[in-house]
Tab-separated table of C-alpha atoms in Angstrom:
chain	number	residue	atom	x	y	z
K	1	UNK	CA	-9.146	6.499	18.473
K	2	UNK	CA	-6.866	8.211	20.943
K	3	UNK	CA	-7.858	9.424	24.386
K	4	UNK	CA	-5.737	11.308	26.847
K	5	UNK	CA	-6.450	12.813	30.270
K	6	UNK	CA	-6.298	16.558	30.783
K	7	UNK	CA	-2.898	17.800	31.912
K	8	UNK	CA	-4.215	20.087	34.616
K	9	UNK	CA	-3.411	19.071	38.185
K	10	UNK	CA	-6.350	17.842	40.225
K	11	UNK	CA	-6.814	19.257	43.691
K	12	UNK	CA	-7.214	16.899	46.632
K	13	UNK	CA	-10.831	17.981	46.979
K	14	UNK	CA	-11.514	17.154	43.342
K	15	UNK	CA	-9.854	13.781	43.701
K	16	UNK	CA	-11.925	12.950	46.760
K	17	UNK	CA	-15.078	14.072	45.024
K	18	UNK	CA	-14.307	11.833	42.055
K	19	UNK	CA	-13.743	8.910	44.388
K	20	UNK	CA	-17.290	9.304	45.692
K	21	UNK	CA	-18.891	9.223	42.244
K	22	UNK	CA	-20.839	5.977	41.767
K	23	UNK	CA	-19.225	3.506	39.391
K	24	UNK	CA	-21.933	3.937	36.785
K	25	UNK	CA	-21.520	7.703	36.758
K	26	UNK	CA	-17.728	7.391	36.600
K	27	UNK	CA	-18.114	5.222	33.496
K	28	UNK	CA	-20.276	7.911	31.937
K	29	UNK	CA	-17.393	10.339	32.280
K	30	UNK	CA	-14.875	8.190	30.417
K	31	UNK	CA	-12.929	10.173	27.798
K	32	UNK	CA	-14.130	7.784	25.101
K	33	UNK	CA	-17.721	8.930	25.654
K	34	UNK	CA	-17.200	11.730	23.132
K	35	UNK	CA	-18.557	10.752	19.729
K	36	UNK	CA	-18.452	12.470	16.344
K	37	UNK	CA	-21.080	12.344	13.625
K	38	UNK	CA	-22.324	14.202	10.550
K	39	UNK	CA	-18.754	14.874	9.409
K	40	UNK	CA	-19.029	16.688	6.065
K	41	UNK	CA	-16.266	18.298	3.997
K	42	UNK	CA	-17.012	20.827	1.247
K	43	UNK	CA	-20.720	20.086	1.393
K	44	UNK	CA	-20.006	16.462	0.478
K	45	UNK	CA	-18.547	17.426	-2.904
K	46	UNK	CA	-15.134	16.514	-4.319
K	47	UNK	CA	-12.495	19.247	-4.151
K	48	UNK	CA	-11.063	19.594	-7.668
K	49	UNK	CA	-7.847	21.566	-8.020
K	50	UNK	CA	-5.977	22.836	-11.037
K	51	UNK	CA	-2.430	24.190	-10.927
K	52	UNK	CA	-3.218	27.472	-9.183
K	53	UNK	CA	-6.713	26.881	-7.810
K	54	UNK	CA	-7.569	28.580	-4.530
K	55	UNK	CA	-10.658	27.520	-2.618
K	56	UNK	CA	-12.237	27.943	0.775
K	57	UNK	CA	-13.201	24.572	2.225
K	58	UNK	CA	-15.697	24.229	5.055
K	59	UNK	CA	-15.650	21.258	7.424
K	60	UNK	CA	-18.652	20.611	9.671
K	61	UNK	CA	-19.291	17.980	12.325
K	62	UNK	CA	-21.298	17.161	15.431
K	63	UNK	CA	-19.603	16.378	18.753
K	64	UNK	CA	-21.584	14.700	21.520
K	65	UNK	CA	-20.550	13.989	25.113
K	66	UNK	CA	-22.640	13.279	28.248
K	67	UNK	CA	-20.758	16.052	30.041
K	68	UNK	CA	-21.079	18.519	27.206
K	69	UNK	CA	-18.382	19.692	24.797
K	70	UNK	CA	-16.038	22.445	25.941
K	71	UNK	CA	-14.057	22.686	22.666
K	72	UNK	CA	-13.741	20.716	19.439
K	73	UNK	CA	-11.440	20.706	16.422
K	74	UNK	CA	-11.002	18.839	13.139
K	75	UNK	CA	-8.623	18.783	10.178
K	76	UNK	CA	-7.791	16.786	7.045
K	77	UNK	CA	-4.770	14.534	6.753
K	78	UNK	CA	-3.295	12.273	4.081
K	79	UNK	CA	-0.947	9.329	4.429
K	80	UNK	CA	-0.679	5.886	6.038
K	81	UNK	CA	-1.474	7.231	9.519
K	82	UNK	CA	-1.489	10.497	11.438
K	83	UNK	CA	2.061	10.018	12.707
K	84	UNK	CA	3.368	9.578	9.147
K	85	UNK	CA	0.987	11.952	7.376
K	86	UNK	CA	2.503	13.565	4.269
K	87	UNK	CA	0.034	16.460	4.324
K	88	UNK	CA	-2.326	18.199	6.757
K	89	UNK	CA	-4.975	20.816	5.975
K	90	UNK	CA	-5.112	23.377	7.338
K	91	UNK	CA	-1.404	23.400	8.200
K	92	UNK	CA	-2.170	24.970	11.601
K	93	UNK	CA	-5.599	23.626	12.548
K	94	UNK	CA	-7.716	26.109	14.507
K	95	UNK	CA	-10.448	25.133	16.938
K	96	UNK	CA	-13.860	24.867	15.391
K	97	UNK	CA	-16.672	27.272	16.088
K	98	UNK	CA	-19.249	25.230	17.990
K	99	UNK	CA	-22.880	25.887	18.827
K	100	UNK	CA	-24.573	23.966	21.618
K	101	UNK	CA	-27.936	22.486	20.701
K	102	UNK	CA	-30.770	24.426	22.374
K	103	UNK	CA	-32.594	21.165	23.047
K	104	UNK	CA	-29.665	18.909	24.006
K	105	UNK	CA	-26.790	20.394	25.994
K	106	UNK	CA	-24.641	17.319	25.341
K	107	UNK	CA	-24.483	18.005	21.600
K	108	UNK	CA	-22.554	20.713	19.752
K	109	UNK	CA	-22.520	21.468	16.033
K	110	UNK	CA	-19.094	22.665	14.897
K	111	UNK	CA	-17.603	24.278	11.819
K	112	UNK	CA	-14.217	25.394	10.561
K	113	UNK	CA	-13.329	26.997	7.215
K	114	UNK	CA	-9.851	27.211	5.714
K	115	UNK	CA	-8.144	28.121	2.479
K	116	UNK	CA	-6.671	25.575	0.068
K	117	UNK	CA	-4.053	26.741	-2.447
K	118	UNK	CA	-3.067	24.135	-5.041
K	119	UNK	CA	0.297	25.767	-5.761
K	120	UNK	CA	1.179	25.918	-2.069
K	121	UNK	CA	-0.461	22.820	-0.578
K	122	UNK	CA	-0.224	20.193	-3.350
K	123	UNK	CA	3.341	19.511	-4.448
K	124	UNK	CA	2.972	15.923	-5.651
K	125	UNK	CA	0.298	13.971	-7.515
K	126	UNK	CA	0.099	11.289	-4.841
K	127	UNK	CA	-2.005	13.696	-2.785
K	128	UNK	CA	-4.935	13.165	-5.135
K	129	UNK	CA	-7.573	10.818	-3.769
K	130	UNK	CA	-9.086	10.176	-0.361
K	131	UNK	CA	-8.066	12.131	2.740
K	132	UNK	CA	-9.135	11.366	6.308
K	133	UNK	CA	-10.723	13.719	8.822
K	134	UNK	CA	-9.322	13.787	12.352
K	135	UNK	CA	-11.870	15.040	14.862
K	136	UNK	CA	-11.131	15.879	18.481
K	137	UNK	CA	-12.870	17.356	21.478
K	138	UNK	CA	-12.396	18.399	25.073
K	139	UNK	CA	-15.437	17.734	27.228
K	140	UNK	CA	-16.640	19.746	30.222
K	141	UNK	CA	-14.932	17.237	32.502
K	142	UNK	CA	-11.588	18.128	30.834
K	143	UNK	CA	-11.140	14.767	29.093
K	144	UNK	CA	-9.786	14.767	25.543
K	145	UNK	CA	-10.711	12.447	22.678
K	146	UNK	CA	-9.423	12.236	19.101
K	147	UNK	CA	-10.687	10.033	16.275
K	148	UNK	CA	-8.194	9.691	13.429
K	149	UNK	CA	-10.762	8.624	10.809
K	150	UNK	CA	-13.999	10.399	11.680
K	151	UNK	CA	-14.779	11.086	8.019
K	152	UNK	CA	-13.282	11.458	4.560
K	153	UNK	CA	-12.757	14.024	1.825
K	154	UNK	CA	-11.590	13.607	-1.747
K	155	UNK	CA	-9.195	15.873	-3.617
K	156	UNK	CA	-8.959	15.514	-7.389
K	157	UNK	CA	-6.786	16.833	-10.190
K	158	UNK	CA	-8.542	19.170	-12.617
K	159	UNK	CA	-9.017	17.758	-16.119
K	160	UNK	CA	-9.558	19.336	-19.554
K	161	UNK	CA	-10.794	17.840	-22.806
K	162	UNK	CA	-10.909	19.394	-26.287
K	163	UNK	CA	-12.806	18.453	-29.444
K	164	UNK	CA	-12.653	19.154	-33.165
K	165	UNK	CA	-14.991	17.631	-35.739
K	166	UNK	CA	-14.142	17.848	-39.434
K	167	UNK	CA	-14.643	18.379	-42.298
K	168	UNK	CA	-17.218	21.124	-42.028
K	169	UNK	CA	-19.398	21.557	-43.896
K	170	UNK	CA	-19.853	17.909	-44.856
K	171	UNK	CA	-22.229	15.989	-47.085
K	172	UNK	CA	-24.791	13.763	-45.410
K	173	UNK	CA	-23.574	10.179	-45.071
K	174	UNK	CA	-19.889	11.116	-45.337
K	175	UNK	CA	-17.349	10.338	-42.616
K	176	UNK	CA	-16.697	12.861	-39.858
K	177	UNK	CA	-13.410	12.616	-37.975
K	178	UNK	CA	-13.559	13.769	-34.361
K	179	UNK	CA	-10.300	14.473	-32.531
K	180	UNK	CA	-9.327	15.962	-29.201
K	181	UNK	CA	-7.093	15.570	-26.180
K	182	UNK	CA	-7.652	14.711	-22.521
K	183	UNK	CA	-5.240	16.340	-20.064
K	184	UNK	CA	-5.102	16.868	-16.310
K	185	UNK	CA	-3.221	19.017	-13.836
K	186	UNK	CA	0.227	17.690	-12.963
K	187	UNK	CA	1.011	19.254	-9.589
K	188	UNK	CA	4.639	18.146	-9.765
K	189	UNK	CA	5.532	19.686	-13.143
K	190	UNK	CA	3.153	22.621	-12.946
K	191	UNK	CA	1.648	21.810	-16.356
K	192	UNK	CA	-1.289	19.932	-17.858
K	193	UNK	CA	-0.205	16.525	-19.149
K	194	UNK	CA	-1.935	13.860	-21.238
K	195	UNK	CA	-4.168	11.366	-19.438
K	196	UNK	CA	-3.852	8.044	-21.243
K	197	UNK	CA	-5.968	4.880	-21.366
K	198	UNK	CA	-9.116	6.604	-20.125
K	199	UNK	CA	-12.640	6.030	-21.482
K	200	UNK	CA	-14.139	9.208	-22.953
K	201	UNK	CA	-17.652	9.522	-24.375
K	202	UNK	CA	-18.303	10.963	-27.825
K	203	UNK	CA	-21.658	12.716	-27.735
K	204	UNK	CA	-23.876	14.478	-30.266
K	205	UNK	CA	-26.577	17.147	-29.908
K	206	UNK	CA	-28.887	17.813	-32.832
K	207	UNK	CA	-29.278	21.454	-33.836
K	208	UNK	CA	-32.267	22.911	-31.982
K	209	UNK	CA	-32.079	20.311	-29.218
K	210	UNK	CA	-30.715	20.749	-25.689
K	211	UNK	CA	-29.882	17.085	-25.090
K	212	UNK	CA	-26.666	15.236	-25.907
K	213	UNK	CA	-26.730	11.546	-26.859
K	214	UNK	CA	-23.736	9.249	-26.420
K	215	UNK	CA	-22.546	7.752	-29.709
K	216	UNK	CA	-19.576	5.688	-28.549
K	217	UNK	CA	-16.708	5.390	-26.058
K	218	UNK	CA	-13.181	6.341	-27.110
K	219	UNK	CA	-10.007	5.445	-25.196
K	220	UNK	CA	-7.380	8.171	-24.868
K	221	UNK	CA	-3.990	7.524	-26.409
K	222	UNK	CA	-0.467	7.714	-25.003
K	223	UNK	CA	-0.495	11.520	-24.644
K	224	UNK	CA	-4.199	11.793	-23.970
K	225	UNK	CA	-5.085	12.028	-27.681
K	226	UNK	CA	-8.613	11.183	-28.838
K	227	UNK	CA	-9.575	10.174	-32.347
K	228	UNK	CA	-12.620	8.457	-33.828
K	229	UNK	CA	-14.998	8.630	-36.790
K	230	UNK	CA	-18.759	8.764	-37.265
K	231	UNK	CA	-21.244	9.323	-40.094
K	232	UNK	CA	-22.742	12.721	-40.887
K	233	UNK	CA	-26.487	12.636	-40.383
K	234	UNK	CA	-27.769	16.075	-39.524
K	235	UNK	CA	-26.581	19.485	-38.359
K	236	UNK	CA	-25.400	19.445	-34.779
K	237	UNK	CA	-22.702	19.577	-32.164
K	238	UNK	CA	-20.090	16.982	-31.229
K	239	UNK	CA	-18.336	16.895	-27.870
K	240	UNK	CA	-16.173	14.653	-25.693
K	241	UNK	CA	-17.230	13.948	-22.105
K	242	UNK	CA	-14.886	12.533	-19.454
K	243	UNK	CA	-16.692	11.385	-16.301
K	244	UNK	CA	-13.623	11.424	-14.043
K	245	UNK	CA	-11.843	8.924	-11.808
K	246	UNK	CA	-11.050	8.535	-8.111
K	247	UNK	CA	-8.148	10.994	-8.503
K	248	UNK	CA	-9.233	13.203	-11.412
K	249	UNK	CA	-12.261	15.423	-11.884
K	250	UNK	CA	-14.692	15.284	-14.826
K	251	UNK	CA	-14.289	17.342	-18.000
K	252	UNK	CA	-16.610	18.335	-20.831
K	253	UNK	CA	-15.609	19.922	-24.127
K	254	UNK	CA	-17.660	22.712	-25.617
K	255	UNK	CA	-19.676	21.358	-28.563
K	256	UNK	CA	-18.156	21.727	-32.036
K	257	UNK	CA	-20.807	22.440	-34.674
K	258	UNK	CA	-20.857	20.591	-37.988
K	259	UNK	CA	-22.980	21.773	-40.900
K	260	UNK	CA	-24.354	18.783	-42.800
K	261	UNK	CA	-25.505	19.453	-46.386
């Protein structure tokens, strides 16, 4: 947390008035009295970006101060600390739009929305993962408070997975070979590259059913390749399902139908 006094000059009258404030009341006015809660980014959902994805992200929070909140702001940052941040979103943080609670004048609900452009804002893969939210406010007494880690957001790289089941048609009881490939957005190269050593689920949906059942787990190969076998039982659809990681979003292949005779 960082606090700093307002830069405006105090008049002699103001200074004298402050000197007469009882100690308990003076403590109430400390800059650190501002607190932040209910910090939510993108509705609490991960922000998954491909190579050229553009999204509008909304950040909401509640700022509370005994003196009331005059203005409040918040933005996302990534890195070891705010002084050495390697990315900030939005690049030029605006003040949030705040609404004072009709039942509690000390509390304001704030919101800011900004655009995210993967091609412009994400130039290296290290930006995938957890970002921090800095929240700040100026209270009615002209004290300023900033909290470097008031909340978190998670940006992830978009993933794709393909599937192909063969032969088709196939006789019941024969072997079906299911292949595919798991890839994800590489922000540095501007292409989708193989995602290796990841667990991917092979699933099957019987013709006429709406539910997929997991048959086994397959680990992606050196270039994201997927390959496994299963026995033909009945007509239906095969697909691969990747549940995602801390830095990469989930991916589901469209089902590939196999006619069993």
